Tab-separated table of C-alpha atoms and ligand atoms in Angstrom:
chain	number	residue	atom	x	y	z
F	1	UNK	CA	-26.627	-7.693	9.883
F	2	UNK	CA	-25.768	-4.044	9.563
F	3	UNK	CA	-28.476	-1.821	7.707
F	4	UNK	CA	-28.012	-0.724	4.027
F	5	UNK	CA	-28.029	2.954	3.652
F	6	UNK	CA	-30.476	2.690	0.600
F	7	UNK	CA	-29.429	6.281	-0.343
F	8	UNK	CA	-26.009	4.974	-1.691
F	9	UNK	CA	-27.686	2.812	-4.341
F	10	UNK	CA	-30.369	5.127	-5.310
F	11	UNK	CA	-30.424	6.324	-8.828
F	12	UNK	CA	-27.419	7.309	-11.126
F	13	UNK	CA	-24.572	9.082	-9.566
F	14	UNK	CA	-24.343	13.021	-9.376
F	15	UNK	CA	-21.535	13.112	-11.981
F	16	UNK	CA	-23.270	11.063	-14.450
F	17	UNK	CA	-24.251	14.527	-16.268
F	18	UNK	CA	-21.608	16.939	-14.836
F	19	UNK	CA	-17.884	16.594	-14.439
F	20	UNK	CA	-16.610	14.360	-11.173
F	21	UNK	CA	-15.341	16.086	-8.390
F	22	UNK	CA	-11.753	14.081	-8.095
F	23	UNK	CA	-9.456	15.226	-5.324
F	24	UNK	CA	-5.966	14.158	-5.309
F	25	UNK	CA	-3.802	12.879	-2.463
F	26	UNK	CA	-0.035	12.991	-2.430
F	27	UNK	CA	1.595	11.613	0.467
F	28	UNK	CA	5.235	13.902	0.964
F	29	UNK	CA	8.100	13.121	3.400
F	30	UNK	CA	10.935	15.289	3.151
F	31	UNK	CA	9.991	16.277	-0.321
F	32	UNK	CA	10.868	19.841	-0.380
F	33	UNK	CA	13.311	19.096	-3.523
F	34	UNK	CA	10.590	18.105	-5.537
F	35	UNK	CA	7.442	19.798	-4.527
F	36	UNK	CA	7.814	22.967	-6.382
F	37	UNK	CA	7.979	21.135	-9.600
F	38	UNK	CA	5.256	18.577	-8.740
F	39	UNK	CA	2.779	21.451	-7.759
F	40	UNK	CA	3.739	23.391	-10.888
F	41	UNK	CA	2.731	20.024	-13.059
F	42	UNK	CA	-0.214	19.099	-11.114
F	43	UNK	CA	-1.409	22.810	-10.972
F	44	UNK	CA	-1.211	22.914	-15.017
F	45	UNK	CA	-2.768	19.743	-15.172
F	46	UNK	CA	-5.518	20.440	-12.893
F	47	UNK	CA	-6.512	24.004	-15.172
F	48	UNK	CA	-6.288	21.632	-18.260
F	49	UNK	CA	-8.705	19.118	-16.782
F	50	UNK	CA	-11.124	21.644	-15.362
F	51	UNK	CA	-11.127	23.882	-18.904
F	52	UNK	CA	-11.947	20.233	-20.648
F	53	UNK	CA	-14.727	19.575	-18.201
F	54	UNK	CA	-13.070	16.349	-17.472
F	55	UNK	CA	-13.018	17.268	-13.548
F	56	UNK	CA	-15.229	19.629	-11.748
F	57	UNK	CA	-13.799	22.927	-10.726
F	58	UNK	CA	-13.831	22.094	-7.168
F	59	UNK	CA	-11.430	19.660	-7.341
F	60	UNK	CA	-8.227	20.046	-5.364
F	61	UNK	CA	-4.692	18.854	-4.785
F	62	UNK	CA	-4.279	17.459	-0.878
F	63	UNK	CA	-0.678	17.402	-0.035
F	64	UNK	CA	0.170	15.231	3.303
F	65	UNK	CA	3.059	16.022	5.092
F	66	UNK	CA	4.001	12.975	6.817
F	67	UNK	CA	6.313	14.243	9.491
F	68	UNK	CA	8.967	15.947	7.332
F	69	UNK	CA	11.856	17.239	9.040
F	70	UNK	CA	12.985	19.472	6.069
F	71	UNK	CA	10.912	22.472	4.578
F	72	UNK	CA	8.175	20.418	3.036
F	73	UNK	CA	5.193	21.619	5.541
F	74	UNK	CA	6.471	25.605	4.772
F	75	UNK	CA	6.494	24.645	1.106
F	76	UNK	CA	2.939	23.447	1.276
F	77	UNK	CA	1.578	26.182	3.654
F	78	UNK	CA	3.071	28.739	0.934
F	79	UNK	CA	1.581	26.751	-2.144
F	80	UNK	CA	-1.883	26.657	-0.378
F	81	UNK	CA	-1.835	30.266	0.243
F	82	UNK	CA	-1.000	31.227	-3.115
F	83	UNK	CA	-3.120	28.704	-5.244
F	84	UNK	CA	-6.776	27.961	-4.413
F	85	UNK	CA	-6.204	24.178	-5.708
F	86	UNK	CA	-3.760	23.229	-2.987
F	87	UNK	CA	-4.397	22.141	0.455
F	88	UNK	CA	-2.380	20.605	2.894
F	89	UNK	CA	-2.415	18.300	5.956
F	90	UNK	CA	0.456	17.941	8.311
F	91	UNK	CA	0.608	14.519	10.407
F	92	UNK	CA	1.980	15.242	14.093
F	93	UNK	CA	5.111	12.809	13.116
F	94	UNK	CA	6.272	10.439	10.471
F	95	UNK	CA	3.763	7.536	10.240
F	96	UNK	CA	4.966	6.075	7.003
F	97	UNK	CA	3.736	6.257	3.573
F	98	UNK	CA	0.911	4.022	3.835
F	99	UNK	CA	-0.398	5.695	6.867
F	100	UNK	CA	0.024	9.111	5.358
F	101	UNK	CA	-1.957	7.899	2.356
F	102	UNK	CA	-4.586	6.554	4.166
F	103	UNK	CA	-4.977	9.965	6.174
F	104	UNK	CA	-5.528	11.700	2.933
F	105	UNK	CA	-7.880	9.501	1.620
F	106	UNK	CA	-9.715	9.585	5.004
F	107	UNK	CA	-10.023	13.132	5.095
F	108	UNK	CA	-10.971	14.793	1.873
F	109	UNK	CA	-14.256	14.442	0.038
F	110	UNK	CA	-15.286	14.105	-3.682
F	111	UNK	CA	-16.543	11.728	-5.790
F	112	UNK	CA	-13.105	10.324	-6.327
F	113	UNK	CA	-9.704	10.593	-4.874
F	114	UNK	CA	-6.304	9.762	-6.935
F	115	UNK	CA	-3.315	8.908	-4.976
F	116	UNK	CA	0.186	9.334	-6.398
F	117	UNK	CA	3.570	10.079	-5.296
F	118	UNK	CA	4.969	13.230	-4.868
F	119	UNK	CA	8.189	12.758	-6.974
F	120	UNK	CA	6.619	12.631	-10.216
F	121	UNK	CA	7.479	9.230	-10.910
F	122	UNK	CA	3.956	8.556	-11.857
F	123	UNK	CA	2.664	9.404	-15.560
F	124	UNK	CA	-0.036	12.467	-15.107
F	125	UNK	CA	-0.659	11.513	-18.794
F	126	UNK	CA	-3.063	8.878	-17.856
F	127	UNK	CA	-5.170	10.669	-15.525
F	128	UNK	CA	-8.035	11.613	-17.910
F	129	UNK	CA	-8.283	8.145	-19.035
F	130	UNK	CA	-8.783	6.953	-15.066
F	131	UNK	CA	-11.235	9.321	-14.882
F	132	UNK	CA	-13.138	8.303	-18.089
F	133	UNK	CA	-12.932	4.430	-16.523
F	134	UNK	CA	-14.523	5.927	-13.295
F	135	UNK	CA	-17.366	7.632	-15.154
F	136	UNK	CA	-18.096	4.067	-17.232
F	137	UNK	CA	-18.389	2.381	-13.726
F	138	UNK	CA	-14.838	1.282	-12.321
F	139	UNK	CA	-15.056	2.194	-8.847
F	140	UNK	CA	-11.339	1.375	-8.709
F	141	UNK	CA	-8.830	2.062	-11.424
F	142	UNK	CA	-5.461	0.803	-10.909
F	143	UNK	CA	-2.207	2.651	-12.442
F	144	UNK	CA	0.019	-0.305	-13.465
F	145	UNK	CA	3.612	-0.088	-14.830
F	146	UNK	CA	4.023	-1.226	-18.107
F	147	UNK	CA	7.851	-1.720	-17.626
F	148	UNK	CA	10.589	-1.539	-15.087
F	149	UNK	CA	13.220	-0.343	-17.039
F	150	UNK	CA	14.155	2.713	-14.849
F	151	UNK	CA	14.698	0.538	-12.168
F	152	UNK	CA	17.812	-0.955	-11.084
F	153	UNK	CA	18.152	-4.731	-11.964
F	154	UNK	CA	18.364	-5.639	-8.196
F	155	UNK	CA	14.965	-3.750	-7.668
F	156	UNK	CA	13.281	-5.039	-10.650
F	157	UNK	CA	14.295	-8.416	-9.764
F	158	UNK	CA	13.260	-8.287	-6.263
F	159	UNK	CA	10.080	-6.360	-6.985
F	160	UNK	CA	8.788	-8.661	-9.569
F	161	UNK	CA	9.860	-11.742	-7.512
F	162	UNK	CA	7.846	-10.338	-4.598
F	163	UNK	CA	4.767	-9.876	-6.598
F	164	UNK	CA	4.819	-13.523	-7.744
F	165	UNK	CA	5.644	-14.767	-4.221
F	166	UNK	CA	2.705	-12.816	-2.825
F	167	UNK	CA	0.548	-14.212	-5.581
F	168	UNK	CA	1.721	-17.910	-5.015
F	169	UNK	CA	0.879	-17.392	-1.609
F	170	UNK	CA	-2.819	-16.722	-2.571
F	171	UNK	CA	-2.655	-13.093	-1.785
F	172	UNK	CA	-4.875	-11.017	-4.576
F	173	UNK	CA	-2.631	-8.310	-5.816
F	174	UNK	CA	-2.394	-6.226	-9.033
F	175	UNK	CA	1.135	-7.083	-10.806
F	176	UNK	CA	3.112	-4.112	-10.792
F	177	UNK	CA	0.806	-1.775	-9.328
F	178	UNK	CA	1.909	0.405	-6.487
F	179	UNK	CA	-0.435	3.316	-4.636
F	180	UNK	CA	-1.024	5.205	-8.149
F	181	UNK	CA	-4.885	4.344	-8.253
F	182	UNK	CA	-8.283	6.149	-8.304
F	183	UNK	CA	-10.685	5.181	-5.790
F	184	UNK	CA	-14.259	6.081	-6.235
F	185	UNK	CA	-16.345	7.077	-3.287
F	186	UNK	CA	-18.100	3.773	-2.230
F	187	UNK	CA	-14.400	2.129	-2.189
F	188	UNK	CA	-13.286	4.817	-0.087
F	189	UNK	CA	-16.222	4.294	2.257
F	190	UNK	CA	-15.642	0.586	2.260
F	191	UNK	CA	-12.129	0.918	2.908
F	192	UNK	CA	-12.942	3.214	6.166
F	193	UNK	CA	-14.299	0.167	7.535
F	194	UNK	CA	-10.926	-1.528	7.369
F	195	UNK	CA	-9.267	-0.922	10.728
F	196	UNK	CA	-5.951	-2.713	10.296
F	197	UNK	CA	-3.138	-1.394	12.305
F	198	UNK	CA	-0.397	-2.862	9.708
F	199	UNK	CA	-1.620	-1.208	6.136
F	200	UNK	CA	-0.729	-2.458	3.014
F	201	UNK	CA	-3.099	-0.726	0.925
F	202	UNK	CA	-2.255	-2.562	-2.339
F	203	UNK	CA	-3.069	-5.826	-0.821
F	204	UNK	CA	-6.417	-4.519	0.895
F	205	UNK	CA	-8.178	-2.719	-2.408
F	206	UNK	CA	-8.465	-5.741	-4.330
F	207	UNK	CA	-10.285	-7.107	-1.353
F	208	UNK	CA	-12.899	-4.487	-1.503
F	209	UNK	CA	-14.250	-5.726	-4.762
F	210	UNK	CA	-16.082	-3.416	-7.020
F	211	UNK	CA	-15.884	-3.324	-10.549
F	212	UNK	CA	-11.992	-2.225	-11.374
F	213	UNK	CA	-10.234	-1.163	-14.322
F	214	UNK	CA	-6.188	-0.921	-15.153
F	215	UNK	CA	-4.410	1.583	-16.955
F	216	UNK	CA	-0.651	1.307	-17.863
F	217	UNK	CA	1.771	3.807	-17.918
F	218	UNK	CA	5.363	4.019	-18.046
F	219	UNK	CA	7.022	5.020	-14.891
F	220	UNK	CA	9.999	7.838	-14.991
F	221	UNK	CA	12.967	8.345	-12.567
F	222	UNK	CA	12.652	10.587	-9.348
F	223	UNK	CA	12.529	14.219	-10.463
F	224	UNK	CA	14.541	15.193	-7.596
F	225	UNK	CA	15.662	13.994	-4.276
F	226	UNK	CA	16.266	10.661	-2.978
F	227	UNK	CA	13.939	7.811	-2.524
F	228	UNK	CA	12.327	7.708	0.800
F	229	UNK	CA	12.262	3.994	0.471
F	230	UNK	CA	15.748	2.670	1.576
F	231	UNK	CA	15.890	-0.973	1.714
F	232	UNK	CA	15.074	-1.400	5.166
F	233	UNK	CA	11.430	0.434	4.646
F	234	UNK	CA	11.059	-1.678	1.645
F	235	UNK	CA	11.518	-4.745	3.213
F	236	UNK	CA	9.443	-3.700	5.925
F	237	UNK	CA	6.533	-3.067	3.730
F	238	UNK	CA	7.390	-6.410	1.932
F	239	UNK	CA	6.807	-8.333	5.008
F	240	UNK	CA	3.961	-6.330	5.889
F	241	UNK	CA	2.249	-7.523	2.398
F	242	UNK	CA	2.988	-11.061	3.243
F	243	UNK	CA	2.068	-11.383	6.949
F	244	UNK	CA	-1.087	-8.878	6.720
F	245	UNK	CA	-2.581	-11.112	3.915
F	246	UNK	CA	-1.666	-14.514	4.205
F	247	UNK	CA	-1.086	-17.290	6.939
F	248	UNK	CA	0.975	-19.387	4.352
F	249	UNK	CA	4.364	-18.658	6.272
F	250	UNK	CA	2.557	-20.166	9.489
F	251	UNK	CA	1.572	-23.166	7.057
F	252	UNK	CA	4.860	-23.526	6.059
F	253	UNK	CA	6.347	-24.060	9.517
F	254	UNK	CA	3.612	-26.852	10.220
F	255	UNK	CA	4.722	-28.231	6.913
F	256	UNK	CA	8.136	-28.304	7.718
F	257	UNK	CA	7.614	-29.500	11.366
F	258	UNK	CA	5.752	-32.523	9.660
F	259	UNK	CA	8.729	-33.498	7.138
F	260	UNK	CA	11.250	-32.881	10.150
F	261	UNK	CA	9.449	-35.178	12.328
F	262	UNK	CA	8.675	-37.870	9.681
F	263	UNK	CA	12.479	-37.782	8.910
F	264	UNK	CA	13.165	-38.343	12.469
F	265	UNK	CA	11.014	-41.269	12.853
F	266	UNK	CA	12.381	-42.701	9.849
F	267	UNK	CA	15.665	-42.145	11.428
F	268	UNK	CA	15.108	-43.734	14.394
F	269	UNK	CA	13.826	-46.763	12.804
F	270	UNK	CA	16.936	-46.748	10.828
F	271	UNK	CA	18.976	-46.524	14.238
F	272	UNK	CA	17.002	-49.393	15.873
F	273	UNK	CA	17.647	-51.581	12.652
F	274	UNK	CA	21.395	-50.995	12.914
F	275	UNK	CA	21.598	-51.765	16.225
F	276	UNK	CA	19.644	-54.796	16.191
F	277	UNK	CA	20.633	-56.463	13.026
F	278	UNK	CA	24.543	-54.996	12.453
F	279	UNK	CA	27.383	-54.814	14.332
F	280	UNK	CA	28.037	-51.222	13.299
F	281	UNK	CA	26.382	-50.040	15.945
F	282	UNK	CA	28.812	-47.294	17.423
F	283	UNK	CA	27.104	-44.343	18.941
F	284	UNK	CA	27.680	-42.125	16.091
F	285	UNK	CA	28.396	-38.367	16.602
F	286	UNK	CA	27.006	-37.185	13.356
F	287	UNK	CA	23.725	-38.511	13.698
F	288	UNK	CA	23.520	-37.075	17.298
F	289	UNK	CA	24.410	-34.000	16.586
F	290	UNK	CA	22.925	-33.300	13.270
F	291	UNK	CA	19.440	-33.486	14.466
F	292	UNK	CA	19.993	-31.526	17.378
F	293	UNK	CA	21.162	-28.417	15.125
F	294	UNK	CA	18.640	-29.282	12.430
F	295	UNK	CA	15.536	-29.518	14.712
F	296	UNK	CA	17.002	-26.373	16.770
F	297	UNK	CA	17.027	-24.176	13.565
F	298	UNK	CA	13.584	-25.088	12.673
F	299	UNK	CA	12.240	-24.500	15.866
F	300	UNK	CA	13.609	-21.106	16.251
F	301	UNK	CA	12.446	-20.349	12.783
F	302	UNK	CA	8.910	-21.715	13.574
F	303	UNK	CA	8.929	-19.533	16.726
F	304	UNK	CA	10.253	-16.470	15.174
F	305	UNK	CA	7.592	-16.622	12.363
F	306	UNK	CA	4.753	-17.346	15.202
F	307	UNK	CA	6.371	-14.166	17.058
F	308	UNK	CA	5.962	-12.089	13.890
F	309	UNK	CA	2.524	-12.809	13.684
F	310	UNK	CA	1.937	-12.781	17.651
F	311	UNK	CA	3.502	-9.286	17.530
F	312	UNK	CA	0.855	-8.081	14.793
F	313	UNK	CA	-2.219	-9.412	16.924
F	314	UNK	CA	-0.265	-7.560	19.789
F	315	UNK	CA	-0.041	-4.294	17.874
F	316	UNK	CA	-3.681	-4.714	16.198
F	317	UNK	CA	-5.201	-5.213	20.015
F	318	UNK	CA	-3.977	-1.932	21.204
F	319	UNK	CA	-5.928	-0.349	18.570
F	320	UNK	CA	-4.087	2.829	18.332
F	321	UNK	CA	-4.892	5.600	15.724
F	322	UNK	CA	-2.814	5.484	12.640
F	323	UNK	CA	-2.040	8.894	12.558
F	324	UNK	CA	-2.892	12.486	14.162
F	325	UNK	CA	-3.582	15.295	12.296
F	326	UNK	CA	-1.606	18.798	13.778
F	327	UNK	CA	-2.568	21.196	11.115
F	328	UNK	CA	-4.310	21.913	7.974
F	329	UNK	CA	-4.125	24.526	5.240
F	330	UNK	CA	-5.730	26.015	2.157
F	331	UNK	CA	-9.271	26.367	1.136
F	332	UNK	CA	-10.943	23.015	1.635
F	333	UNK	CA	-13.971	22.758	-0.596
F	334	UNK	CA	-16.660	20.687	0.442
F	335	UNK	CA	-19.837	19.634	-1.490
F	336	UNK	CA	-23.047	19.295	0.232
F	337	UNK	CA	-22.663	15.654	0.089
F	338	UNK	CA	-19.092	15.619	1.621
F	339	UNK	CA	-20.779	17.453	4.693
F	340	UNK	CA	-22.663	14.108	5.418
F	341	UNK	CA	-19.660	12.258	5.216
F	342	UNK	CA	-16.729	14.241	7.215
H	1	UDP	N1	6.740	8.700	1.628
H	1	UDP	C1	6.025	9.136	2.895
H	1	UDP	N2	6.334	8.702	4.043
H	1	UDP	C2	7.597	7.923	4.348
H	1	UDP	C3	8.138	7.426	2.861
H	1	UDP	C4	7.561	8.021	1.957
H	1	UDP	O1	4.956	9.833	2.736
H	1	UDP	O2	7.779	7.943	5.411
H	1	UDP	C5	6.010	9.262	0.329
H	1	UDP	C6	7.024	10.180	-0.514
H	1	UDP	O3	7.232	11.313	-0.095
H	1	UDP	C7	6.741	9.636	-1.716
H	1	UDP	C8	6.029	8.518	-1.775
H	1	UDP	O4	5.829	8.178	-0.203
H	1	UDP	O5	5.618	10.614	-2.365
H	1	UDP	C9	6.861	7.206	-2.474
H	1	UDP	O6	7.944	7.460	-1.671
H	1	UDP	P1	9.351	7.161	-2.606
H	1	UDP	O7	9.313	8.016	-3.883
H	1	UDP	O8	10.368	7.872	-2.003
H	1	UDP	O9	9.430	5.444	-2.787
H	1	UDP	P2	9.949	4.918	-4.440
H	1	UDP	O10	9.437	5.430	-5.360
H	1	UDP	O11	11.436	5.275	-4.017
H	1	UDP	O12	10.062	3.410	-4.239
H	2	MG	MG1	9.115	7.135	-5.956
C-alpha cells in the first residue's frame, strides 16, 4: 500500500476564508483568428472576478499552443508580454486536444483549474457559479450543455447517440459534457497518477470519484475560425472513448462467435437430417457459400476489433511521453504550496 500523505487531509483548505487561486487552461490549435477576442473577454472576466473577490489576484490564464501552424504562438507571446494575467505553453508539435489539455492541467498550480475551448463556444458567465460549487466542496464541476440547438442535425444526432452508446456499454460519462470543467487540486493530483497513452478525459474524470457538481450552460457558435475537430478526428476521439473504457466490443465478438457457432451446429444437424431422411440432398451451392462468406466476415470483424485493442496495448507498452514542451512565456505565478508540486 502506498503511504498516505496526511498533509492532504489536514484541516480546512487554504481557500476556505480567502478567494481560491483558479487558473484557466485553454488548448489552442491554429486559433489566431479567435484568440484576440478570447483573450479580451477572458481578461475582462478575470478583472471582474478578482475585483469581486471570487478568485485570487494570482489567478492566470494559460494558453497551450498545440503545435499550431499559424500565428497562434506569436499571438500568445505578444499577449503574455502585454498582460500579466496571460501565460503560454508551446508544445513541440501537434499532439491533439486531449494531450494539450493534459499538459496544461499538469503544468499549472493553484487551488483549481478550469479548462475551456479557445473558440468562445463555452459560456464564461457560469464561471462564478462553478467556483462557488468548488468552494462548497465539489472537487469536480462539470459544465454541461443544456441544448444542442447550435449544432447541425448530424452532429446533434451522432453526439447524443454516442453518449447513449457509451452509457449502454457501461462507461461512466456525464451526458452532454465535453471538456469545460473545473478540477480541484486533489482531482488534478489524482489525474497525474493515470498514465494512459490514449487519453479520453471526459471518461477518465468520473473515474476519479470525489464530490462532483454540474452547472448547465448554453453553447454558442464558434466565434471565429473553423472547427479543429473534423469528422476524422471526431471519429478518432469517439473510438478512443469506447476502446479506452470498455471491453464491450470484445465481448460482442464472443457473443457473435457463440451465436454463429450455434447456428452452424443447427445447420449441420439440418444438413444431416436432410441427407438421411429425404431425397433432396443435392449438395447445395447456397448452403455452402453463404456460411463461408458469413463466417469469413465475422472472423475479419473479430480480428479487426481485437487488433484495435492489441494496438492500444502496443502503444501503451512503449510508454512514450504524451507531449513535450518547447517553450513557455509570461509571468508564471506560483504559490508556496505549488512549489512542492511542480
Ligand atoms: N484543439 C487542440 N488540438 C487539436 C485540435 C483542437 O488543441 O489538435 C483545441 C482547439 O484549438 C479548441 C479545442 O481544442 O480550443 C476544441 O476544438 P474545436 O473548437 O475546433 O472543436 P469543436 O468545438 O468543433 O468540437
Ligand atoms: Mg469548438
